[in-house]
Amino acid sequence: MTDTMTIRPLGRVEKTGEGAFVQLREEFWPGLHGLQEFSHVIILWWGEEEPLEGSSPGPGKISLTVDLPYAPGVQAGLFATRSPLRPNSVNITVAGLRETDPARGRIKLDELDAFAGTAVIDIKPYYGCLDRVQDYRQPQWVPAEWGEWYYPLPEETW
């Protein structure tokens, strides 16, 4: 058994004045067929492999405890956060699907919390019957203003 694996990006994140996009590599364009029937998608993307320069704990090391920027004075274990700095840098975003362009291998999203140029490693349709739970709990330090449901930014804010 080996400790290495290969991540093969499907495409990259693009950010323009028109919004957030995923631009697929041409070989994956046919995989968009039927995606336009969904209102939302799950995007798996590869985050930074190392902390940004000047941030703690230093290059090549991931902190297993995180000071929560949205909950001053609260620390949590890395796996209790959505921090993009992770041992394997796999990140996930549920995004509203605005449009698909299979002829150009491109999808437009309502927003995507990944930087332009970020590698996209998978796209999955969001199934409302599978990808949510009716009864859930979360810690008190999750800001109340986040509400019960996600609301995307209006398109005019791009």
PDB file of C-alpha atoms in Angstrom:
ATOM      1  CA  MET A   1       0.000   0.000   0.000  1.00  0.00           C
ATOM      2  CA  THR A   2       1.251   3.478  -0.840  1.00  0.00           C
ATOM      3  CA  ASP A   3       0.731   6.843   0.844  1.00  0.00           C
ATOM      4  CA  THR A   4       0.502   8.709  -2.452  1.00  0.00           C
ATOM      5  CA  MET A   5      -2.390   9.369  -4.753  1.00  0.00           C
ATOM      6  CA  THR A   6      -3.002  11.416  -7.843  1.00  0.00           C
ATOM      7  CA  ILE A   7      -5.678  14.087  -8.002  1.00  0.00           C
ATOM      8  CA  ARG A   8      -6.745  14.762 -11.581  1.00  0.00           C
ATOM      9  CA  PRO A   9      -8.511  18.120 -11.897  1.00  0.00           C
ATOM     10  CA  LEU A  10     -11.607  18.246 -14.085  1.00  0.00           C
ATOM     11  CA  GLY A  11     -11.094  21.956 -14.647  1.00  0.00           C
ATOM     12  CA  ARG A  12     -10.532  25.274 -12.908  1.00  0.00           C
ATOM     13  CA  VAL A  13     -12.500  28.012 -11.182  1.00  0.00           C
ATOM     14  CA  GLU A  14     -12.888  31.241 -13.136  1.00  0.00           C
ATOM     15  CA  LYS A  15     -14.028  34.529 -11.602  1.00  0.00           C
ATOM     16  CA  THR A  16     -15.027  37.445 -13.810  1.00  0.00           C
ATOM     17  CA  GLY A  17     -17.238  40.495 -13.587  1.00  0.00           C
ATOM     18  CA  GLU A  18     -19.993  38.184 -14.829  1.00  0.00           C
ATOM     19  CA  GLY A  19     -19.685  35.765 -11.900  1.00  0.00           C
ATOM     20  CA  ALA A  20     -18.173  32.479 -10.799  1.00  0.00           C
ATOM     21  CA  PHE A  21     -17.615  29.678 -13.293  1.00  0.00           C
ATOM     22  CA  VAL A  22     -16.141  26.225 -13.556  1.00  0.00           C
ATOM     23  CA  GLN A  23     -14.295  25.732 -16.835  1.00  0.00           C
ATOM     24  CA  LEU A  24     -13.859  22.040 -17.557  1.00  0.00           C
ATOM     25  CA  ARG A  25     -11.063  20.446 -19.522  1.00  0.00           C
ATOM     26  CA  GLU A  26     -12.406  19.562 -22.967  1.00  0.00           C
ATOM     27  CA  GLU A  27     -12.364  15.817 -22.386  1.00  0.00           C
ATOM     28  CA  PHE A  28     -14.999  16.270 -19.643  1.00  0.00           C
ATOM     29  CA  TRP A  29     -17.461  18.472 -21.561  1.00  0.00           C
ATOM     30  CA  PRO A  30     -19.843  15.588 -22.424  1.00  0.00           C
ATOM     31  CA  GLY A  31     -20.265  14.992 -18.671  1.00  0.00           C
ATOM     32  CA  LEU A  32     -22.382  18.154 -18.414  1.00  0.00           C
ATOM     33  CA  HIS A  33     -25.313  16.531 -20.256  1.00  0.00           C
ATOM     34  CA  GLY A  34     -28.399  16.670 -18.010  1.00  0.00           C
ATOM     35  CA  LEU A  35     -26.797  18.832 -15.319  1.00  0.00           C
ATOM     36  CA  GLN A  36     -28.909  21.831 -16.389  1.00  0.00           C
ATOM     37  CA  GLU A  37     -31.973  20.034 -14.948  1.00  0.00           C
ATOM     38  CA  PHE A  38     -30.681  20.642 -11.396  1.00  0.00           C
ATOM     39  CA  SER A  39     -30.905  23.910  -9.450  1.00  0.00           C
ATOM     40  CA  HIS A  40     -27.774  23.252  -7.355  1.00  0.00           C
ATOM     41  CA  VAL A  41     -24.491  21.403  -7.612  1.00  0.00           C
ATOM     42  CA  ILE A  42     -21.842  20.215  -5.180  1.00  0.00           C
ATOM     43  CA  ILE A  43     -18.373  21.337  -6.199  1.00  0.00           C
ATOM     44  CA  LEU A  44     -15.348  19.565  -4.739  1.00  0.00           C
ATOM     45  CA  TRP A  45     -12.208  21.636  -5.106  1.00  0.00           C
ATOM     46  CA  TRP A  46      -8.584  21.463  -4.069  1.00  0.00           C
ATOM     47  CA  GLY A  47      -7.555  24.250  -1.691  1.00  0.00           C
ATOM     48  CA  GLU A  48      -4.144  25.596  -0.817  1.00  0.00           C
ATOM     49  CA  GLU A  49      -1.639  22.850  -0.055  1.00  0.00           C
ATOM     50  CA  GLU A  50       0.184  24.992   2.502  1.00  0.00           C
ATOM     51  CA  PRO A  51      -0.846  27.942   4.651  1.00  0.00           C
ATOM     52  CA  LEU A  52      -0.492  31.288   2.950  1.00  0.00           C
ATOM     53  CA  GLU A  53       2.847  33.009   3.479  1.00  0.00           C
ATOM     54  CA  GLY A  54       2.954  34.904   6.756  1.00  0.00           C
ATOM     55  CA  SER A  55       0.145  32.910   8.347  1.00  0.00           C
ATOM     56  CA  SER A  56       0.690  30.559  11.240  1.00  0.00           C
ATOM     57  CA  PRO A  57       1.770  27.832  11.851  1.00  0.00           C
ATOM     58  CA  GLY A  58       4.228  28.093   8.956  1.00  0.00           C
ATOM     59  CA  PRO A  59       4.863  26.475   5.592  1.00  0.00           C
ATOM     60  CA  GLY A  60       4.190  22.758   5.384  1.00  0.00           C
ATOM     61  CA  LYS A  61       2.302  22.523   8.679  1.00  0.00           C
ATOM     62  CA  ILE A  62      -1.426  22.465   9.253  1.00  0.00           C
ATOM     63  CA  SER A  63      -2.780  23.537  12.619  1.00  0.00           C
ATOM     64  CA  LEU A  64      -5.194  21.030  14.131  1.00  0.00           C
ATOM     65  CA  THR A  65      -6.834  23.792  16.203  1.00  0.00           C
ATOM     66  CA  VAL A  66      -8.278  26.891  14.607  1.00  0.00           C
ATOM     67  CA  ASP A  67      -9.187  30.325  15.990  1.00  0.00           C
ATOM     68  CA  LEU A  68     -12.638  30.894  14.529  1.00  0.00           C
ATOM     69  CA  PRO A  69     -12.822  34.266  12.729  1.00  0.00           C
ATOM     70  CA  TYR A  70     -16.625  34.320  13.089  1.00  0.00           C
ATOM     71  CA  ALA A  71     -16.585  33.435  16.823  1.00  0.00           C
ATOM     72  CA  PRO A  72     -14.010  35.608  18.632  1.00  0.00           C
ATOM     73  CA  GLY A  73     -12.299  33.817  21.496  1.00  0.00           C
ATOM     74  CA  VAL A  74     -13.409  30.355  20.322  1.00  0.00           C
ATOM     75  CA  GLN A  75     -11.083  27.647  19.097  1.00  0.00           C
ATOM     76  CA  ALA A  76     -12.184  24.426  17.439  1.00  0.00           C
ATOM     77  CA  GLY A  77     -10.502  21.353  16.060  1.00  0.00           C
ATOM     78  CA  LEU A  78      -9.758  21.533  12.347  1.00  0.00           C
ATOM     79  CA  PHE A  79     -12.364  18.873  11.552  1.00  0.00           C
ATOM     80  CA  ALA A  80     -15.052  20.993  13.260  1.00  0.00           C
ATOM     81  CA  THR A  81     -14.408  23.835  10.786  1.00  0.00           C
ATOM     82  CA  ARG A  82     -14.645  24.593   7.103  1.00  0.00           C
ATOM     83  CA  SER A  83     -11.098  25.971   7.018  1.00  0.00           C
ATOM     84  CA  PRO A  84      -9.582  25.494   3.549  1.00  0.00           C
ATOM     85  CA  LEU A  85      -6.202  24.625   5.118  1.00  0.00           C
ATOM     86  CA  ARG A  86      -6.491  20.863   5.591  1.00  0.00           C
ATOM     87  CA  PRO A  87      -4.224  17.826   5.544  1.00  0.00           C
ATOM     88  CA  ASN A  88      -5.589  16.938   2.096  1.00  0.00           C
ATOM     89  CA  SER A  89      -7.036  20.294   1.015  1.00  0.00           C
ATOM     90  CA  VAL A  90     -10.313  18.786  -0.243  1.00  0.00           C
ATOM     91  CA  ASN A  91     -13.066  21.405   0.020  1.00  0.00           C
ATOM     92  CA  ILE A  92     -16.754  21.346  -0.806  1.00  0.00           C
ATOM     93  CA  THR A  93     -19.243  24.022  -1.795  1.00  0.00           C
ATOM     94  CA  VAL A  94     -22.940  23.714  -2.551  1.00  0.00           C
ATOM     95  CA  ALA A  95     -23.738  26.313  -5.192  1.00  0.00           C
ATOM     96  CA  GLY A  96     -26.745  27.420  -7.177  1.00  0.00           C
ATOM     97  CA  LEU A  97     -26.434  26.451 -10.823  1.00  0.00           C
ATOM     98  CA  ARG A  98     -27.181  29.483 -13.003  1.00  0.00           C
ATOM     99  CA  GLU A  99     -26.474  27.965 -16.417  1.00  0.00           C
ATOM    100  CA  THR A 100     -24.562  25.273 -18.235  1.00  0.00           C
ATOM    101  CA  ASP A 101     -22.759  25.620 -21.549  1.00  0.00           C
ATOM    102  CA  PRO A 102     -21.856  22.080 -22.676  1.00  0.00           C
ATOM    103  CA  ALA A 103     -20.544  23.401 -26.004  1.00  0.00           C
ATOM    104  CA  ARG A 104     -17.864  25.369 -24.098  1.00  0.00           C
ATOM    105  CA  GLY A 105     -17.545  23.058 -21.103  1.00  0.00           C
ATOM    106  CA  ARG A 106     -18.517  25.771 -18.686  1.00  0.00           C
ATOM    107  CA  ILE A 107     -20.983  26.166 -15.835  1.00  0.00           C
ATOM    108  CA  LYS A 108     -22.015  29.402 -14.165  1.00  0.00           C
ATOM    109  CA  LEU A 109     -22.684  29.343 -10.426  1.00  0.00           C
ATOM    110  CA  ASP A 110     -24.353  31.810  -8.082  1.00  0.00           C
ATOM    111  CA  GLU A 111     -21.092  31.910  -6.108  1.00  0.00           C
ATOM    112  CA  LEU A 112     -18.129  29.726  -5.240  1.00  0.00           C
ATOM    113  CA  ASP A 113     -15.856  30.270  -2.237  1.00  0.00           C
ATOM    114  CA  ALA A 114     -12.690  29.242  -4.072  1.00  0.00           C
ATOM    115  CA  PHE A 115     -10.104  31.488  -5.684  1.00  0.00           C
ATOM    116  CA  ALA A 116      -9.805  31.875  -9.457  1.00  0.00           C
ATOM    117  CA  GLY A 117      -7.530  29.166 -10.813  1.00  0.00           C
ATOM    118  CA  THR A 118      -8.474  26.667  -8.088  1.00  0.00           C
ATOM    119  CA  ALA A 119      -8.563  23.054  -9.272  1.00  0.00           C
ATOM    120  CA  VAL A 120     -12.036  21.497  -9.405  1.00  0.00           C
ATOM    121  CA  ILE A 121     -11.842  17.780  -8.642  1.00  0.00           C
ATOM    122  CA  ASP A 122     -15.509  16.797  -8.963  1.00  0.00           C
ATOM    123  CA  ILE A 123     -19.004  18.094  -9.669  1.00  0.00           C
ATOM    124  CA  LYS A 124     -22.076  16.335  -8.325  1.00  0.00           C
ATOM    125  CA  PRO A 125     -25.761  17.220  -8.620  1.00  0.00           C
ATOM    126  CA  TYR A 126     -27.496  18.272  -5.427  1.00  0.00           C
ATOM    127  CA  TYR A 127     -30.331  15.909  -4.542  1.00  0.00           C
ATOM    128  CA  GLY A 128     -32.655  17.526  -1.994  1.00  0.00           C
ATOM    129  CA  CYS A 129     -33.784  14.127  -0.732  1.00  0.00           C
ATOM    130  CA  LEU A 130     -30.212  12.959  -0.021  1.00  0.00           C
ATOM    131  CA  ASP A 131     -27.972  15.973   0.561  1.00  0.00           C
ATOM    132  CA  ARG A 132     -29.694  17.557   3.551  1.00  0.00           C
ATOM    133  CA  VAL A 133     -31.061  16.520   6.891  1.00  0.00           C
ATOM    134  CA  GLN A 134     -34.234  17.695   8.539  1.00  0.00           C
ATOM    135  CA  ASP A 135     -33.029  17.588  12.130  1.00  0.00           C
ATOM    136  CA  TYR A 136     -29.466  18.645  12.858  1.00  0.00           C
ATOM    137  CA  ARG A 137     -27.458  20.326  15.570  1.00  0.00           C
ATOM    138  CA  GLN A 138     -24.532  22.676  15.536  1.00  0.00           C
ATOM    139  CA  PRO A 139     -22.491  24.459  18.212  1.00  0.00           C
ATOM    140  CA  GLN A 140     -23.590  27.722  19.787  1.00  0.00           C
ATOM    141  CA  TRP A 141     -20.539  29.448  18.312  1.00  0.00           C
ATOM    142  CA  VAL A 142     -21.985  29.196  14.780  1.00  0.00           C
ATOM    143  CA  PRO A 143     -23.238  32.763  14.174  1.00  0.00           C
ATOM    144  CA  ALA A 144     -27.011  33.124  14.479  1.00  0.00           C
ATOM    145  CA  GLU A 145     -27.039  35.527  11.509  1.00  0.00           C
ATOM    146  CA  TRP A 146     -26.067  32.627   9.239  1.00  0.00           C
ATOM    147  CA  GLY A 147     -29.651  31.459   9.676  1.00  0.00           C
ATOM    148  CA  GLU A 148     -31.118  28.062   8.961  1.00  0.00           C
ATOM    149  CA  TRP A 149     -30.767  28.237   5.175  1.00  0.00           C
ATOM    150  CA  TYR A 150     -28.104  29.359   2.761  1.00  0.00           C
ATOM    151  CA  TYR A 151     -28.931  32.465   0.718  1.00  0.00           C
ATOM    152  CA  PRO A 152     -26.618  33.224  -2.221  1.00  0.00           C
ATOM    153  CA  LEU A 153     -25.387  36.712  -2.935  1.00  0.00           C
ATOM    154  CA  PRO A 154     -27.545  38.580  -5.431  1.00  0.00           C
ATOM    155  CA  GLU A 155     -26.057  38.499  -8.931  1.00  0.00           C
ATOM    156  CA  GLU A 156     -25.766  42.285  -9.039  1.00  0.00           C
ATOM    157  CA  THR A 157     -23.096  42.209  -6.288  1.00  0.00           C
ATOM    158  CA  TRP A 158     -20.535  40.534  -8.589  1.00  0.00           C
TER     159      TRP A 158
END
